[in-house]
Short mmCIF file of C-alpha atoms in Angstrom, two decimals:
data_model
loop_
_atom_site.label_atom_id
_atom_site.label_comp_id
_atom_site.label_asym_id
_atom_site.label_seq_id
_atom_site.Cartn_x
_atom_site.Cartn_y
_atom_site.Cartn_z
CA MET S 1 3.45 -19.28 37.60
CA MET S 2 1.48 -17.89 34.73
CA THR S 3 2.39 -14.36 35.84
CA TYR S 4 6.10 -15.15 35.61
CA PHE S 5 5.69 -16.79 32.26
CA MET S 6 3.56 -14.00 30.79
CA SER S 7 5.81 -11.23 32.09
CA TRP S 8 8.90 -12.92 30.59
CA TYR S 9 7.08 -13.42 27.32
CA ILE S 10 5.88 -9.79 27.15
CA GLN S 11 9.41 -8.57 27.83
CA ASP S 12 10.75 -10.88 25.12
CA PHE S 13 7.97 -9.77 22.79
CA LEU S 14 8.92 -6.13 23.25
CA ARG S 15 12.60 -6.98 22.76
CA VAL S 16 11.81 -8.65 19.43
CA PHE S 17 9.51 -5.81 18.39
CA SER S 18 12.05 -3.12 19.30
CA SER S 19 14.85 -4.89 17.39
CA GLY S 20 17.21 -3.46 19.98
CA HIS S 21 16.35 0.13 19.19
CA PHE S 22 15.43 0.90 22.77
CA LEU S 23 15.95 -0.58 26.20
CA VAL S 24 12.92 -2.70 26.93
CA PRO S 25 11.40 -2.39 30.42
CA GLU S 26 12.25 -5.17 32.85
CA ILE S 27 8.71 -6.46 33.14
CA PHE S 28 9.84 -9.88 34.28
CA LEU S 29 11.89 -8.42 37.14
CA LEU S 30 8.97 -6.20 38.11
CA ALA S 31 6.70 -9.26 38.31
CA LEU S 32 9.36 -11.10 40.30
CA LEU S 33 9.75 -8.25 42.77
CA TYR S 34 6.04 -7.67 43.07
CA ILE S 35 5.26 -11.30 43.86
CA ALA S 36 8.28 -11.54 46.16
CA LEU S 37 6.99 -8.57 48.17
CA VAL S 38 3.29 -9.27 48.30
CA ASP S 39 3.56 -13.01 48.87
CA GLU S 40 6.08 -13.88 51.53
CA GLU S 41 5.62 -17.62 50.96
CA LYS S 42 7.01 -17.39 47.45
CA GLY S 43 10.51 -16.32 48.31
CA VAL S 44 12.32 -19.48 47.24
CA LEU S 45 10.15 -19.81 44.15
CA SER S 46 10.94 -16.21 43.19
CA PHE S 47 14.70 -16.86 43.44
CA TRP S 48 14.67 -19.91 41.20
CA VAL S 49 12.17 -18.50 38.73
CA GLY S 50 14.33 -15.37 38.58
CA PHE S 51 17.40 -17.51 38.06
CA ILE S 52 15.83 -19.53 35.23
CA GLY S 53 14.18 -16.51 33.63
CA GLY S 54 17.43 -14.55 33.74
CA LEU S 55 19.39 -17.47 32.33
CA LEU S 56 16.91 -17.88 29.49
CA TRP S 57 17.15 -14.16 28.79
CA ASP S 58 20.92 -14.33 28.64
CA LEU S 59 20.77 -17.31 26.31
CA ARG S 60 18.15 -15.70 24.09
CA TRP S 61 19.73 -12.30 23.73
CA PRO S 62 23.33 -11.21 23.39
CA GLY S 63 24.76 -11.18 26.89
CA VAL S 64 26.80 -13.15 29.34
CA PRO S 65 25.02 -16.25 30.69
CA GLY S 66 24.56 -15.92 34.41
CA LEU S 67 24.53 -12.15 34.49
CA SER S 68 20.78 -11.49 34.38
CA SER S 69 20.00 -14.50 36.50
CA GLY S 70 22.47 -13.43 39.17
CA VAL S 71 21.23 -9.84 39.18
CA TYR S 72 17.59 -10.89 39.28
CA VAL S 73 18.15 -13.20 42.24
CA PHE S 74 20.28 -10.62 44.02
CA SER S 75 17.65 -7.89 43.49
CA VAL S 76 14.84 -10.09 44.76
CA LEU S 77 16.90 -11.18 47.74
CA MET S 78 17.82 -7.64 48.73
CA VAL S 79 14.38 -6.16 48.23
CA ARG S 80 12.73 -8.96 50.08
CA TRP S 81 15.21 -8.70 52.92
CA VAL S 82 14.57 -4.96 53.31
CA TRP S 83 10.80 -5.26 53.01
CA PHE S 84 10.34 -8.03 55.54
CA SER S 85 12.85 -6.47 57.93
CA LEU S 86 10.55 -3.51 58.23
CA PRO S 87 7.84 -3.51 60.87
CA SER S 88 4.30 -3.92 59.56
CA SER S 89 3.66 -0.21 60.05
CA GLY S 90 6.65 0.65 57.87
CA ARG S 91 5.49 -1.37 54.90
CA THR S 92 3.73 1.48 53.24
CA VAL S 93 2.85 1.97 49.60
CA PRO S 94 5.61 4.57 48.96
CA VAL S 95 8.19 2.20 50.45
CA PHE S 96 6.78 -0.59 48.33
CA GLY S 97 7.11 1.57 45.22
CA LEU S 98 10.59 2.71 46.19
CA LEU S 99 11.73 -0.88 46.65
CA LEU S 100 10.28 -1.93 43.31
CA TRP S 101 12.04 0.96 41.63
CA SER S 102 15.36 0.50 43.40
CA GLY S 103 15.26 -3.23 42.63
CA HIS S 104 15.64 -2.25 38.97
CA LEU S 105 18.61 0.05 39.40
CA LEU S 106 21.35 -2.56 39.25
CA ILE S 107 20.08 -4.35 36.15
CA THR S 108 19.34 -1.02 34.50
CA PHE S 109 22.89 0.21 34.89
CA ILE S 110 24.32 -3.11 33.74
CA ARG S 111 22.08 -3.04 30.64
CA LEU S 112 23.11 0.53 29.92
CA LEU S 113 26.79 -0.35 30.21
CA MET S 114 26.35 -3.34 27.94
CA TRP S 115 24.39 -1.21 25.46
CA GLY S 116 27.62 0.31 24.20
CA LEU S 117 26.37 3.87 24.11
CA ARG S 118 28.22 7.12 24.49
CA GLU S 119 27.75 9.28 27.59
CA GLN S 120 25.00 11.58 26.34
CA GLU S 121 23.15 8.67 24.73
CA ILE S 122 23.33 6.67 27.96
CA LEU S 123 21.54 9.47 29.79
CA LYS S 124 18.90 9.71 27.06
CA THR S 125 18.32 5.94 27.06
CA PHE S 126 18.16 5.94 30.86
CA VAL S 127 15.53 8.70 30.86
CA VAL S 128 13.44 6.85 28.30
CA GLN S 129 13.75 3.62 30.27
CA GLN S 130 12.72 5.38 33.47
CA ALA S 131 9.80 7.02 31.67
CA VAL S 132 8.47 3.55 31.03
CA LEU S 133 9.51 2.00 34.33
CA ILE S 134 8.06 4.59 36.70
CA PRO S 135 4.48 4.32 35.40
CA MET S 136 4.80 0.55 35.63
CA VAL S 137 5.97 0.83 39.23
CA MET S 138 3.05 3.14 40.00
CA LEU S 139 0.68 0.66 38.40
CA ALA S 140 2.17 -2.08 40.57
CA CYS S 141 1.64 0.15 43.63
CA LEU S 142 -2.01 0.61 42.70
CA LEU S 143 -2.36 -3.12 42.32
CA TYR S 144 -0.75 -3.56 45.73
CA VAL S 145 -3.19 -1.08 47.29
CA TRP S 146 -6.11 -2.84 45.69
CA ARG S 147 -4.83 -6.18 46.95
CA MET S 148 -4.38 -4.79 50.46
CA ASN S 149 -7.93 -3.52 50.46
CA GLN S 150 -9.18 -6.88 49.28
CA ASP S 151 -7.30 -8.60 52.12
CA ASP S 152 -8.72 -6.19 54.71
CA VAL S 153 -12.32 -6.78 53.64
CA MET T 1 -2.20 -7.84 58.57
CA ARG T 2 0.86 -9.55 57.21
CA ARG T 3 3.10 -11.65 59.35
CA PRO T 4 6.80 -10.72 59.62
CA LEU T 5 9.09 -13.18 57.93
CA LYS T 6 10.22 -15.76 60.39
CA GLY T 7 13.92 -16.11 61.10
CA ASN T 8 14.14 -19.77 59.96
CA ASN T 9 12.25 -19.07 56.78
CA PHE T 10 14.56 -16.25 55.84
CA SER T 11 17.64 -18.38 56.49
CA GLY T 12 16.26 -21.06 54.20
CA GLU T 13 15.46 -18.54 51.55
CA LEU T 14 18.86 -16.94 51.93
CA ILE T 15 20.53 -20.27 51.27
CA HIS T 16 18.46 -20.74 48.10
CA GLY T 17 19.21 -17.23 46.99
CA LEU T 18 22.90 -17.53 47.63
CA ILE T 19 23.05 -20.86 45.80
CA ALA T 20 21.30 -19.28 42.79
CA ILE T 21 23.70 -16.34 42.87
CA ALA T 22 26.67 -18.67 43.23
CA ILE T 23 25.57 -20.69 40.18
CA SER T 24 25.11 -17.47 38.27
CA LEU T 25 28.60 -16.34 39.20
CA LEU T 26 30.00 -19.72 38.14
CA LEU T 27 28.24 -19.40 34.80
CA LEU T 28 29.64 -15.91 34.46
CA ALA T 29 33.12 -17.11 35.29
CA PHE T 30 33.01 -19.89 32.71
CA ALA T 31 31.30 -17.78 30.05
CA PRO T 32 34.49 -16.44 28.35
CA ARG T 33 35.97 -19.95 28.02
CA ALA T 34 32.83 -21.87 27.16
CA GLY T 35 31.43 -20.00 24.21
CA GLU T 36 30.73 -23.17 22.24
CA VAL T 37 29.04 -24.83 25.22
CA TYR T 38 26.60 -21.95 25.59
CA ARG T 39 25.85 -21.85 21.90
CA ILE T 40 23.91 -25.11 21.96
CA PRO T 41 21.39 -24.08 24.64
CA ALA T 42 21.23 -20.58 23.15
CA ASP T 43 20.27 -22.08 19.77
CA ALA T 44 17.75 -24.34 21.46
CA VAL T 45 16.11 -21.38 23.24
CA GLY T 46 16.02 -19.48 19.96
CA LYS T 47 14.38 -22.40 18.16
CA PHE T 48 11.89 -22.92 20.97
CA LEU T 49 10.86 -19.28 20.90
CA TYR T 50 10.59 -19.09 17.12
CA TYR T 51 6.80 -19.49 17.01
CA PRO T 52 5.96 -17.57 20.22
CA GLU T 53 8.01 -14.65 18.92
CA TYR T 54 6.51 -14.82 15.45
CA PRO T 55 3.74 -12.20 16.14
CA ALA T 56 6.38 -9.75 17.39
CA VAL T 57 8.51 -10.38 14.30
CA PHE T 58 5.45 -9.89 12.10
CA LEU T 59 4.55 -6.66 13.88
CA ASN T 60 8.11 -5.44 13.65
CA VAL T 61 8.33 -6.18 9.91
CA THR T 62 4.90 -4.57 9.29
CA PHE T 63 5.87 -1.52 11.30
CA ARG T 64 9.13 -1.21 9.38
CA LYS T 65 7.36 -1.60 6.04
CA LEU T 66 4.82 1.02 7.07
CA SER T 67 7.54 3.35 8.20
CA LEU T 68 9.45 2.73 4.97
CA TRP T 69 6.29 3.35 2.97
CA PHE T 70 5.76 6.71 4.63
CA THR T 71 9.41 7.63 4.21
CA GLU T 72 9.41 6.58 0.57
CA ARG T 73 6.12 8.40 -0.02
CA ALA T 74 7.52 11.60 1.40
CA SER T 75 10.65 11.13 -0.68
CA LEU T 76 8.62 10.44 -3.85
CA ILE T 77 6.42 13.49 -3.28
CA SER T 78 9.53 15.56 -2.83
CA GLN T 79 11.00 14.09 -6.04
CA ILE T 80 7.76 14.73 -7.97
CA GLN T 81 7.75 18.33 -6.81
CA SER T 82 11.37 18.71 -7.81
CA LEU T 83 10.76 17.08 -11.22
CA SER T 84 7.62 19.16 -11.80
CA ARG T 85 9.59 22.31 -11.16
CA GLU T 86 12.39 21.10 -13.40
CA ASN T 87 9.86 20.17 -16.10
CA TRP T 88 8.26 23.58 -15.88
CA LEU T 89 11.65 25.27 -16.17
CA LEU T 90 12.54 23.09 -19.17
CA LYS T 91 9.21 23.93 -20.80
CA VAL T 92 9.84 27.62 -20.30
CA ALA T 93 13.36 27.27 -21.69
CA ALA T 94 12.11 25.21 -24.67
CA GLY T 95 9.25 27.66 -25.25
CA ARG T 96 11.64 30.58 -25.28
CA ARG T 97 13.86 28.82 -27.79
CA LYS T 98 10.85 27.92 -29.96
CA VAL T 99 9.54 31.46 -29.88
CA ALA T 100 12.99 32.78 -30.73
CA GLU T 101 13.23 30.32 -33.65
CA GLU T 102 9.79 31.31 -34.90
CA ILE T 103 10.72 34.98 -34.72
CA ILE T 104 13.82 34.29 -36.82
CA VAL T 105 11.77 32.27 -39.35
CA LEU T 106 9.08 34.95 -39.48
CA ASP T 107 11.62 37.71 -39.88
CA SER T 108 13.18 35.91 -42.81
CA SER T 109 9.81 35.44 -44.53
CA ILE T 110 8.62 39.04 -44.25
CA VAL T 111 9.36 41.69 -46.83
CA ASN T 112 8.94 45.22 -45.60
CA THR T 113 7.56 47.63 -48.17
CA ARG T 114 6.57 51.27 -48.37
CA VAL T 115 3.31 52.60 -49.71
CA THR T 116 4.19 54.69 -52.74
CA LEU T 117 0.71 55.52 -53.98
CA ARG T 118 -2.78 55.62 -52.51
CA SER T 119 -4.98 57.53 -54.89
CA PRO T 120 -7.94 59.43 -53.42
CA GLU T 121 -10.46 57.85 -55.82
CA ASN T 122 -9.34 54.34 -54.74
CA TRP T 123 -8.49 55.28 -51.17
CA TRP T 124 -10.24 52.27 -49.62
CA THR T 125 -9.57 49.76 -52.35
CA GLU T 126 -5.90 49.59 -53.41
CA ILE T 127 -2.38 50.77 -52.72
CA ARG T 128 0.95 50.66 -54.55
CA LEU T 129 4.07 49.31 -52.90
CA ASN T 130 7.75 49.97 -53.67
CA LYS T 131 8.85 46.33 -54.06
CA GLY T 132 8.05 43.77 -56.72
CA GLN T 133 9.12 40.54 -58.37
CA GLU T 134 12.83 40.94 -57.56
CA ASN T 135 11.95 40.70 -53.85
CA GLY T 136 10.07 37.43 -54.24
CA LEU T 137 6.62 39.01 -54.20
CA LYS T 138 3.77 37.19 -55.95
CA PRO T 139 0.09 38.00 -56.48
CA GLY T 140 -2.11 36.72 -53.64
CA LEU T 141 0.45 37.13 -50.86
CA PRO T 142 -0.98 38.62 -47.66
CA MET T 143 -0.28 42.21 -46.71
CA LEU T 144 0.11 42.87 -42.96
CA GLN T 145 0.33 45.83 -40.70
CA ASP T 146 1.50 45.22 -37.13
CA GLY T 147 0.70 41.56 -37.65
CA TYR T 148 -2.89 42.16 -38.83
CA LEU T 149 -4.06 41.30 -42.31
CA ILE T 150 -4.94 44.41 -44.26
CA GLY T 151 -5.17 42.97 -47.78
CA ARG T 152 -3.35 40.95 -50.41
CA LEU T 153 -1.21 41.58 -53.44
CA SER T 154 -3.17 41.79 -56.67
CA ARG T 155 -0.48 42.60 -59.25
CA VAL T 156 3.27 42.28 -59.02
CA GLU T 157 5.59 43.99 -61.44
CA SER T 158 9.29 44.61 -61.58
CA GLY T 159 10.10 47.23 -58.96
CA TYR T 160 6.57 47.73 -57.66
CA SER T 161 3.33 45.94 -56.89
CA TRP T 162 -0.33 46.66 -56.24
CA GLY T 163 -2.40 45.37 -53.39
CA ASP T 164 -6.12 45.19 -52.65
CA LEU T 165 -7.22 46.32 -49.19
CA ILE T 166 -9.75 44.42 -47.10
CA THR T 167 -11.85 47.58 -47.10
CA SER T 168 -12.35 46.97 -50.84
CA PRO T 169 -15.65 45.36 -51.85
CA SER T 170 -13.84 43.35 -54.50
CA LEU T 171 -11.68 41.46 -51.99
CA LEU T 172 -13.28 38.50 -50.27
CA ILE T 173 -11.31 36.81 -47.48
CA PRO T 174 -12.49 33.47 -45.99
CA VAL T 175 -12.32 33.81 -42.20
CA VAL T 176 -13.20 32.05 -38.97
CA VAL T 177 -14.56 33.50 -35.75
CA ASP T 178 -11.93 32.30 -33.27
CA GLN T 179 -14.28 31.79 -30.33
CA THR T 180 -17.09 29.94 -32.14
CA ARG T 181 -15.21 28.51 -35.14
CA ASP T 182 -17.97 29.82 -37.41
CA LEU T 183 -16.83 30.35 -40.98
CA GLY T 184 -17.62 33.44 -42.96
CA VAL T 185 -16.22 35.94 -45.45
CA VAL T 186 -14.75 39.32 -44.69
CA THR T 187 -15.15 42.05 -47.27
CA GLY T 188 -15.15 45.84 -47.38
CA ASP T 189 -17.80 48.29 -48.41
CA GLY T 190 -15.44 50.64 -50.23
CA GLN T 191 -16.04 53.32 -47.58
CA GLY T 192 -13.60 52.25 -44.90
CA SER T 193 -15.69 49.62 -43.16
CA VAL T 194 -15.12 45.88 -43.06
CA TRP T 195 -17.95 43.38 -42.69
CA LEU T 196 -18.23 39.75 -41.80
CA GLN T 197 -20.73 38.09 -44.08
CA TYR T 198 -22.17 34.69 -44.94
CA VAL T 199 -22.18 33.49 -41.33
CA PRO T 200 -24.95 30.89 -41.06
CA GLU T 201 -28.19 32.23 -39.61
CA GLY T 202 -28.80 31.85 -35.90
CA ARG T 203 -25.14 31.88 -34.92
CA PHE T 204 -24.20 33.74 -31.79
CA ILE T 205 -21.57 36.30 -32.81
CA GLU T 206 -20.80 38.71 -29.99
CA LYS T 207 -18.93 41.95 -29.63
CA GLY T 208 -15.27 41.41 -28.84
CA MET T 209 -14.92 38.13 -30.70
CA THR T 210 -11.86 37.98 -32.93
CA VAL T 211 -11.67 37.04 -36.58
CA SER T 212 -8.74 35.45 -38.40
CA THR T 213 -8.07 33.84 -41.78
CA ALA T 214 -9.55 30.37 -42.24
CA LEU T 215 -7.91 27.25 -43.59
CA VAL T 216 -9.81 27.61 -46.84
CA SER T 217 -7.72 29.77 -49.07
CA GLU T 218 -4.67 28.30 -50.75
CA SER T 219 -2.63 31.46 -50.85
CA LEU T 220 -3.51 32.84 -47.42
CA PRO T 221 -2.10 31.00 -44.43
CA PRO T 222 -4.68 30.27 -41.70
CA GLY T 223 -4.65 32.12 -38.40
CA LEU T 224 -3.68 35.59 -39.59
CA PRO T 225 -5.60 38.00 -37.34
CA ILE T 226 -7.89 40.52 -39.06
CA GLY T 227 -9.83 42.32 -36.36
CA MET T 228 -12.59 42.26 -33.81
CA VAL T 229 -16.41 42.12 -33.98
CA THR T 230 -17.77 45.54 -33.00
CA GLY T 231 -21.30 44.40 -32.26
CA GLU T 232 -22.80 46.51 -35.07
CA THR T 233 -24.79 44.55 -37.64
CA ARG T 234 -26.64 45.28 -40.81
CA ARG T 235 -29.25 43.37 -42.75
CA LEU T 236 -28.18 42.26 -46.19
CA SER T 237 -30.41 41.12 -49.01
CA GLY T 238 -31.77 37.63 -48.31
CA ASP T 239 -32.32 38.46 -44.61
CA VAL T 240 -28.73 37.65 -43.71
CA ASP T 241 -26.89 39.63 -41.05
CA ALA T 242 -23.46 41.16 -41.62
CA TYR T 243 -21.27 41.93 -38.63
CA LYS T 244 -19.05 44.97 -38.60
CA ILE T 245 -15.38 44.28 -37.97
CA GLN T 246 -12.91 46.70 -36.44
CA PRO T 247 -9.72 45.94 -38.42
CA GLY T 248 -6.50 45.49 -36.49
CA GLY T 249 -4.56 47.43 -39.09
CA ASP T 250 -4.63 51.22 -39.12
CA PHE T 251 -5.94 52.24 -42.55
CA VAL T 252 -5.56 55.95 -41.77
CA ARG T 253 -1.81 55.76 -41.15
CA LEU T 254 -0.86 53.29 -43.81
CA TYR T 255 2.74 54.13 -44.67
CA THR T 256 4.49 50.75 -44.49
CA VAL T 257 3.22 47.24 -45.22
CA GLU T 258 4.73 43.84 -44.46
CA ILE T 259 4.35 41.14 -47.10
CA LEU T 260 4.37 37.59 -45.81
CA THR T 261 6.22 35.58 -48.44
CA GLU T 262 6.13 31.80 -48.82
CA GLU T 263 9.88 31.43 -48.29
CA LYS T 264 10.65 30.28 -44.84
CA LYS T 265 14.29 29.93 -44.14
CA LYS T 266 15.24 27.84 -41.15
CA PRO T 267 18.01 29.36 -39.04
#
């Protein structure tokens, strides 16, 4: 639970610090997806935590209440469905990373659309956001590998 | 290895997920109509997060101040440079104007004369000039050649005047060595040489130092250049050294003389 709380707080912290000058990385969603993938028992918890976290985000920052919560839950649901539909041999680290990254796509595009930017600025903001997101996804993959190794010992 | 998600578990999860999505969609649907309803919880969330967000606000404000400080500093440096340049240009402009004014004042206070007599027996002591009282000349006024002091008027009559040269032993001019501020007296030897005398013993007077009139005489303005120390010395009675001066004026080609009068007309 602490992971959810801390990730939401860090994301909020960055949002306050940035004053809306750049698109903050979706750290909370990353934590949600990571836990939802590595711990199959926490599916239901991930949905409701995602729902509450998204709702709080929408209430805290200019947005439409229900939007982030809905997208968070939908992303977790889809990613989890794909991941656990795969055979054990197919659950590799690249697939894990790909799912984490693709789980962000929907919310990223919605945030970009709501940002109110012009076409060329949207692309620039997207690139910057991805430049932050991809290292975070890679870090999550490393953590996943480490966790796998720990489990195998 | 990990277990695959069981069918029943996934169905249960799916129901939870769909319920959460359905609530979210309901909230989204009511959002445009229920702006006031959402404002209360939004305010509550904002109030609740006031203290947790305080470090971020502090960091943000500090960062902005720092950024502003650097921006302002760069701007101030740029302004200082611009003002310095402007100040320098104004100084140059003011200096030019001042110099021009001084030239006009100086021109108006100088009377140009011609040498009408320089007798061989008094070749190094006196000369006669072609202007006198009617031109505002008075005894004691300095005689210049190319800006250098060469003597002073001794007698002024109507239509002509006489002047003593600094090469004359009878003319004593109080002077100052510009580099050391040592006071002394310049006088001639009657044979074409000029000597700096009465400089206190032990003073370090070197070749190349310049000599000009001192603020001692009432009739001679201070700062009129006379000449340069040649480095040659001679021992006078009383074991005092005299330093030879190379006069700035050319005593061999002495055809015209400028008299610096006391009248200074402002333009």
